[in-house]
């Protein structure tokens, strides 16, 4: 698949699509919420992808998937991040990846905790969310 900009320059989306599939396969059965973000010109563009895994099947809205592929294509150039929140019995668990040059570097549990416990605007430390377990992200298979 290619995305063509207004000047007709094609952008390869094969790797970003593979990353999206890697995120979907990185977690087990259940309800999950993926957020991917790319930073550019001091602003952040993000896409939100709720999805459900049941065995080898992932159910995701195609429009959400296309939006995520667009953001992942941009993140390949500008850098960004991805986070998956999984609903579990007593709350949720959160894992994340740093996106650079079309690769997703897994974050450790302490790195994702640090990212979630810092106010994005002020940089001040904030307490962790109650009922949330911050876990190390797995390496993606793409």
GROMACS .gro file of N, CA, C and O in nm, residues 30-106:
model
  308
   30UNK      N    1  -0.800  -1.066   2.473
   30UNK     CA    2  -0.864  -0.964   2.554
   30UNK      C    3  -0.886  -0.834   2.479
   30UNK      O    4  -0.865  -0.825   2.358
   31UNK      N    5  -0.930  -0.733   2.554
   31UNK     CA    6  -0.955  -0.601   2.498
   31UNK      C    7  -0.834  -0.512   2.523
   31UNK      O    8  -0.783  -0.504   2.635
   32UNK      N    9  -0.788  -0.447   2.418
   32UNK     CA   10  -0.668  -0.364   2.423
   32UNK      C   11  -0.695  -0.229   2.358
   32UNK      O   12  -0.787  -0.214   2.278
   33UNK      N   13  -0.610  -0.133   2.390
   33UNK     CA   14  -0.620   0.001   2.331
   33UNK      C   15  -0.478   0.045   2.295
   33UNK      O   16  -0.395   0.065   2.384
   34UNK      N   17  -0.451   0.058   2.166
   34UNK     CA   18  -0.321   0.103   2.115
   34UNK      C   19  -0.330   0.251   2.082
   34UNK      O   20  -0.426   0.296   2.018
   35UNK      N   21  -0.231   0.328   2.126
   35UNK     CA   22  -0.217   0.467   2.086
   35UNK      C   23  -0.079   0.483   2.026
   35UNK      O   24   0.021   0.445   2.089
   36UNK      N   25  -0.073   0.534   1.903
   36UNK     CA   26   0.055   0.563   1.838
   36UNK      C   27   0.063   0.714   1.820
   36UNK      O   28  -0.038   0.780   1.794
   37UNK      N   29   0.184   0.768   1.835
   37UNK     CA   30   0.202   0.913   1.825
   37UNK      C   31   0.332   0.944   1.752
   37UNK      O   32   0.430   0.871   1.763
   38UNK      N   33   0.328   1.055   1.677
   38UNK     CA   34   0.447   1.106   1.608
   38UNK      C   35   0.458   1.254   1.641
   38UNK      O   36   0.358   1.325   1.648
   39UNK      N   37   0.580   1.298   1.664
   39UNK     CA   38   0.605   1.439   1.697
   39UNK      C   39   0.663   1.509   1.576
   39UNK      O   40   0.755   1.458   1.512
   40UNK      N   41   0.609   1.626   1.545
   40UNK     CA   42   0.661   1.705   1.435
   40UNK      C   43   0.631   1.852   1.456
   40UNK      O   44   0.522   1.889   1.500
   41UNK      N   45   0.729   1.935   1.431
   41UNK     CA   46   0.714   2.081   1.443
   41UNK      C   47   0.655   2.123   1.577
   41UNK      O   48   0.572   2.213   1.584
   42UNK      N   49   0.695   2.057   1.684
   42UNK     CA   50   0.649   2.094   1.817
   42UNK      C   51   0.508   2.046   1.851
   42UNK      O   52   0.456   2.077   1.957
   43UNK      N   53   0.447   1.973   1.760
   43UNK     CA   54   0.311   1.921   1.784
   43UNK      C   55   0.315   1.769   1.781
   43UNK      O   56   0.410   1.709   1.731
   44UNK      N   57   0.210   1.708   1.834
   44UNK     CA   58   0.200   1.563   1.834
   44UNK      C   59   0.074   1.521   1.761
   44UNK      O   60  -0.035   1.572   1.786
   45UNK      N   61   0.091   1.426   1.668
   45UNK     CA   62  -0.021   1.366   1.596
   45UNK      C   63  -0.036   1.225   1.649
   45UNK      O   64   0.064   1.152   1.660
   46UNK      N   65  -0.158   1.186   1.684
   46UNK     CA   66  -0.176   1.052   1.740
   46UNK      C   67  -0.297   0.982   1.678
   46UNK      O   68  -0.384   1.047   1.620
   47UNK      N   69  -0.297   0.851   1.691
   47UNK     CA   70  -0.409   0.770   1.647
   47UNK      C   71  -0.441   0.669   1.756
   47UNK      O   72  -0.350   0.615   1.820
   48UNK      N   73  -0.568   0.644   1.776
   48UNK     CA   74  -0.616   0.554   1.880
   48UNK      C   75  -0.681   0.434   1.814
   48UNK      O   76  -0.766   0.449   1.725
   49UNK      N   77  -0.640   0.314   1.856
   49UNK     CA   78  -0.689   0.191   1.795
   49UNK      C   79  -0.735   0.092   1.902
   49UNK      O   80  -0.655   0.016   1.955
   50UNK      N   81  -0.865   0.092   1.934
   50UNK     CA   82  -0.915  -0.014   2.022
   50UNK      C   83  -0.922  -0.144   1.942
   50UNK      O   84  -0.958  -0.143   1.824
   51UNK      N   85  -0.884  -0.256   2.004
   51UNK     CA   86  -0.891  -0.384   1.935
   51UNK      C   87  -0.909  -0.497   2.034
   51UNK      O   88  -0.882  -0.483   2.153
   52UNK      N   89  -0.957  -0.610   1.981
   52UNK     CA   90  -0.979  -0.729   2.061
   52UNK      C   91  -0.904  -0.845   1.997
   52UNK      O   92  -0.908  -0.861   1.875
   53UNK      N   93  -0.835  -0.922   2.078
   53UNK     CA   94  -0.769  -1.044   2.032
   53UNK      C   95  -0.843  -1.164   2.089
   53UNK      O   96  -0.876  -1.167   2.207
   54UNK      N   97  -0.867  -1.261   2.001
   54UNK     CA   98  -0.927  -1.387   2.041
   54UNK      C   99  -0.855  -1.497   1.965
   54UNK      O  100  -0.880  -1.516   1.846
   55UNK      N  101  -0.762  -1.563   2.033
   55UNK     CA  102  -0.679  -1.662   1.965
   55UNK      C  103  -0.591  -1.593   1.861
   55UNK      O  104  -0.524  -1.496   1.890
   56UNK      N  105  -0.594  -1.643   1.738
   56UNK     CA  106  -0.512  -1.585   1.631
   56UNK      C  107  -0.583  -1.472   1.557
   56UNK      O  108  -0.530  -1.417   1.461
   57UNK      N  109  -0.702  -1.432   1.605
   57UNK     CA  110  -0.781  -1.330   1.537
   57UNK      C  111  -0.777  -1.199   1.613
   57UNK      O  112  -0.806  -1.194   1.733
   58UNK      N  113  -0.744  -1.090   1.542
   58UNK     CA  114  -0.752  -0.955   1.597
   58UNK      C  115  -0.867  -0.883   1.527
   58UNK      O  116  -0.876  -0.886   1.404
   59UNK      N  117  -0.953  -0.820   1.606
   59UNK     CA  118  -1.064  -0.743   1.551
   59UNK      C  119  -1.034  -0.596   1.573
   59UNK      O  120  -1.019  -0.551   1.687
   60UNK      N  121  -1.025  -0.522   1.461
   60UNK     CA  122  -0.991  -0.380   1.466
   60UNK      C  123  -1.069  -0.308   1.356
   60UNK      O  124  -1.092  -0.363   1.249
   61UNK      N  125  -1.112  -0.186   1.384
   61UNK     CA  126  -1.182  -0.105   1.285
   61UNK      C  127  -1.083  -0.066   1.174
   61UNK      O  128  -0.976  -0.013   1.204
   62UNK      N  129  -1.116  -0.091   1.048
   62UNK     CA  130  -1.023  -0.060   0.938
   62UNK      C  131  -0.985   0.088   0.930
   62UNK      O  132  -0.871   0.121   0.898
   63UNK      N  133  -1.078   0.178   0.962
   63UNK     CA  134  -1.046   0.321   0.960
   63UNK      C  135  -0.942   0.355   1.067
   63UNK      O  136  -0.850   0.434   1.043
   64UNK      N  137  -0.957   0.295   1.186
   64UNK     CA  138  -0.858   0.316   1.292
   64UNK      C  139  -0.721   0.263   1.250
   64UNK      O  140  -0.618   0.325   1.275
   65UNK      N  141  -0.721   0.147   1.183
   65UNK     CA  142  -0.595   0.087   1.137
   65UNK      C  143  -0.527   0.176   1.033
   65UNK      O  144  -0.406   0.199   1.040
   66UNK      N  145  -0.603   0.231   0.939
   66UNK     CA  146  -0.545   0.320   0.838
   66UNK      C  147  -0.487   0.446   0.901
   66UNK      O  148  -0.380   0.493   0.863
   67UNK      N  149  -0.559   0.501   0.998
   67UNK     CA  150  -0.509   0.620   1.067
   67UNK      C  151  -0.378   0.589   1.142
   67UNK      O  152  -0.283   0.667   1.139
   68UNK      N  153  -0.373   0.473   1.206
   68UNK     CA  154  -0.251   0.434   1.277
   68UNK      C  155  -0.135   0.415   1.180
   68UNK      O  156  -0.021   0.455   1.210
   69UNK      N  157  -0.160   0.355   1.065
   69UNK     CA  158  -0.054   0.337   0.964
   69UNK      C  159  -0.002   0.472   0.918
   69UNK      O  160   0.119   0.491   0.901
   70UNK      N  161  -0.090   0.569   0.900
   70UNK     CA  162  -0.047   0.704   0.862
   70UNK      C  163   0.046   0.764   0.968
   70UNK      O  164   0.153   0.816   0.937
   71UNK      N  165   0.006   0.753   1.095
   71UNK     CA  166   0.088   0.808   1.204
   71UNK      C  167   0.220   0.732   1.215
   71UNK      O  168   0.326   0.792   1.234
   72UNK      N  169   0.218   0.600   1.198
   72UNK     CA  170   0.341   0.521   1.202
   72UNK      C  171   0.434   0.557   1.086
   72UNK      O  172   0.556   0.557   1.102
   73UNK      N  173   0.378   0.590   0.970
   73UNK     CA  174   0.459   0.635   0.856
   73UNK      C  175   0.529   0.766   0.890
   73UNK      O  176   0.648   0.782   0.863
   74UNK      N  177   0.457   0.857   0.953
   74UNK     CA  178   0.517   0.984   0.995
   74UNK      C  179   0.622   0.960   1.104
   74UNK      O  180   0.731   1.019   1.101
   75UNK      N  181   0.592   0.873   1.199
   75UNK     CA  182   0.685   0.844   1.309
   75UNK      C  183   0.816   0.784   1.258
   75UNK      O  184   0.921   0.800   1.321
   76UNK      N  185   0.811   0.717   1.142
   76UNK     CA  186   0.934   0.661   1.085
   76UNK      C  187   1.034   0.770   1.052
   76UNK      O  188   1.154   0.749   1.055
   77UNK      N  189   0.983   0.889   1.024
   77UNK     CA  190   1.068   1.003   0.988
   77UNK      C  191   1.098   1.092   1.109
   77UNK      O  192   1.210   1.134   1.130
   78UNK      N  193   0.995   1.118   1.189
   78UNK     CA  194   1.008   1.216   1.296
   78UNK      C  195   1.033   1.157   1.434
   78UNK      O  196   1.072   1.228   1.525
   79UNK      N  197   1.005   1.028   1.451
   79UNK     CA  198   1.013   0.966   1.582
   79UNK      C  199   0.877   0.972   1.650
   79UNK      O  200   0.789   1.047   1.610
   80UNK      N  201   0.862   0.890   1.751
   80UNK     CA  202   0.735   0.888   1.822
   80UNK      C  203   0.730   0.776   1.924
   80UNK      O  204   0.833   0.727   1.969
   81UNK      N  205   0.609   0.734   1.957
   81UNK     CA  206   0.592   0.629   2.056
   81UNK      C  207   0.462   0.555   2.036
   81UNK      O  208   0.374   0.600   1.962
   82UNK      N  209   0.453   0.441   2.100
   82UNK     CA  210   0.331   0.360   2.097
   82UNK      C  211   0.308   0.301   2.235
   82UNK      O  212   0.405   0.263   2.304
   83UNK      N  213   0.183   0.295   2.276
   83UNK     CA  214   0.145   0.242   2.406
   83UNK      C  215   0.024   0.151   2.388
   83UNK      O  216  -0.068   0.184   2.313
   84UNK      N  217   0.026   0.037   2.455
   84UNK     CA  218  -0.092  -0.050   2.459
   84UNK      C  219  -0.137  -0.062   2.604
   84UNK      O  220  -0.058  -0.094   2.693
   85UNK      N  221  -0.266  -0.035   2.624
   85UNK     CA  222  -0.329  -0.054   2.754
   85UNK      C  223  -0.423  -0.173   2.740
   85UNK      O  224  -0.506  -0.176   2.650
   86UNK      N  225  -0.407  -0.270   2.829
   86UNK     CA  226  -0.488  -0.391   2.827
   86UNK      C  227  -0.576  -0.395   2.951
   86UNK      O  228  -0.527  -0.374   3.062
   87UNK      N  229  -0.704  -0.420   2.930
   87UNK     CA  230  -0.797  -0.433   3.041
   87UNK      C  231  -0.778  -0.571   3.104
   87UNK      O  232  -0.782  -0.672   3.034
   88UNK      N  233  -0.754  -0.572   3.235
   88UNK     CA  234  -0.738  -0.697   3.309
   88UNK      C  235  -0.831  -0.695   3.429
   88UNK      O  236  -0.895  -0.593   3.457
   89UNK      N  237  -0.839  -0.806   3.501
   89UNK     CA  238  -0.933  -0.818   3.614
   89UNK      C  239  -0.921  -0.705   3.716
   89UNK      O  240  -0.951  -0.651   3.737
   90UNK      N  241  -0.838  -0.661   3.768
   90UNK     CA  242  -0.838  -0.559   3.871
   90UNK      C  243  -0.786  -0.425   3.819
   90UNK      O  244  -0.729  -0.350   3.895
   91UNK      N  245  -0.805  -0.393   3.693
   91UNK     CA  246  -0.757  -0.266   3.639
   91UNK      C  247  -0.705  -0.281   3.497
   91UNK      O  248  -0.774  -0.334   3.411
   92UNK      N  249  -0.581  -0.238   3.477
   92UNK     CA  250  -0.523  -0.249   3.344
   92UNK      C  251  -0.371  -0.260   3.353
   92UNK      O  252  -0.312  -0.230   3.457
   93UNK      N  253  -0.311  -0.303   3.243
   93UNK     CA  254  -0.165  -0.304   3.236
   93UNK      C  255  -0.126  -0.222   3.112
   93UNK      O  256  -0.199  -0.218   3.012
   94UNK      N  257  -0.011  -0.157   3.122
   94UNK     CA  258   0.036  -0.066   3.018
   94UNK      C  259   0.178  -0.101   2.979
   94UNK      O  260   0.262  -0.129   3.065
   95UNK      N  261   0.203  -0.103   2.849
   95UNK     CA  262   0.339  -0.124   2.796
   95UNK      C  263   0.360  -0.028   2.681
   95UNK      O  264   0.264   0.023   2.622
   96UNK      N  265   0.487  -0.002   2.646
   96UNK     CA  266   0.512   0.095   2.539
   96UNK      C  267   0.641   0.071   2.464
   96UNK      O  268   0.727  -0.008   2.505
   97UNK      N  269   0.653   0.141   2.351
   97UNK     CA  270   0.768   0.132   2.262
   97UNK      C  271   0.807   0.272   2.216
   97UNK      O  272   0.721   0.358   2.196
   98UNK      N  273   0.933   0.293   2.195
   98UNK     CA  274   0.984   0.415   2.133
   98UNK      C  275   0.996   0.386   1.984
   98UNK      O  276   1.052   0.283   1.943
   99UNK      N  277   0.944   0.477   1.900
   99UNK     CA  278   0.946   0.459   1.755
   99UNK      C  279   1.054   0.545   1.692
   99UNK      O  280   1.054   0.667   1.710
  100UNK      N  281   1.147   0.482   1.622
  100UNK     CA  282   1.251   0.553   1.548
  100UNK      C  283   1.284   0.476   1.421
  100UNK      O  284   1.299   0.353   1.424
  101UNK      N  285   1.293   0.547   1.311
  101UNK     CA  286   1.335   0.490   1.183
  101UNK      C  287   1.264   0.358   1.152
  101UNK      O  288   1.327   0.259   1.116
  102UNK      N  289   1.133   0.356   1.165
  102UNK     CA  290   1.049   0.240   1.134
  102UNK      C  291   1.074   0.119   1.225
  102UNK      O  292   1.042   0.006   1.189
  103UNK      N  293   1.132   0.142   1.342
  103UNK     CA  294   1.154   0.034   1.437
  103UNK      C  295   1.087   0.071   1.569
  103UNK      O  296   1.076   0.189   1.603
  104UNK      N  297   1.047  -0.031   1.643
  104UNK     CA  298   0.985  -0.011   1.774
  104UNK      C  299   1.076  -0.070   1.880
  104UNK      O  300   1.095  -0.191   1.886
  105UNK      N  301   1.134   0.016   1.964
  105UNK     CA  302   1.222  -0.028   2.072
  105UNK      C  303   1.136  -0.046   2.198
  105UNK      O  304   1.074   0.049   2.245
  106UNK      N  305   1.131  -0.170   2.251
  106UNK     CA  306   1.049  -0.194   2.371
  106UNK      C  307   1.099  -0.111   2.490
  106UNK      O  308   1.220  -0.097   2.510
   0.00000   0.00000   0.00000
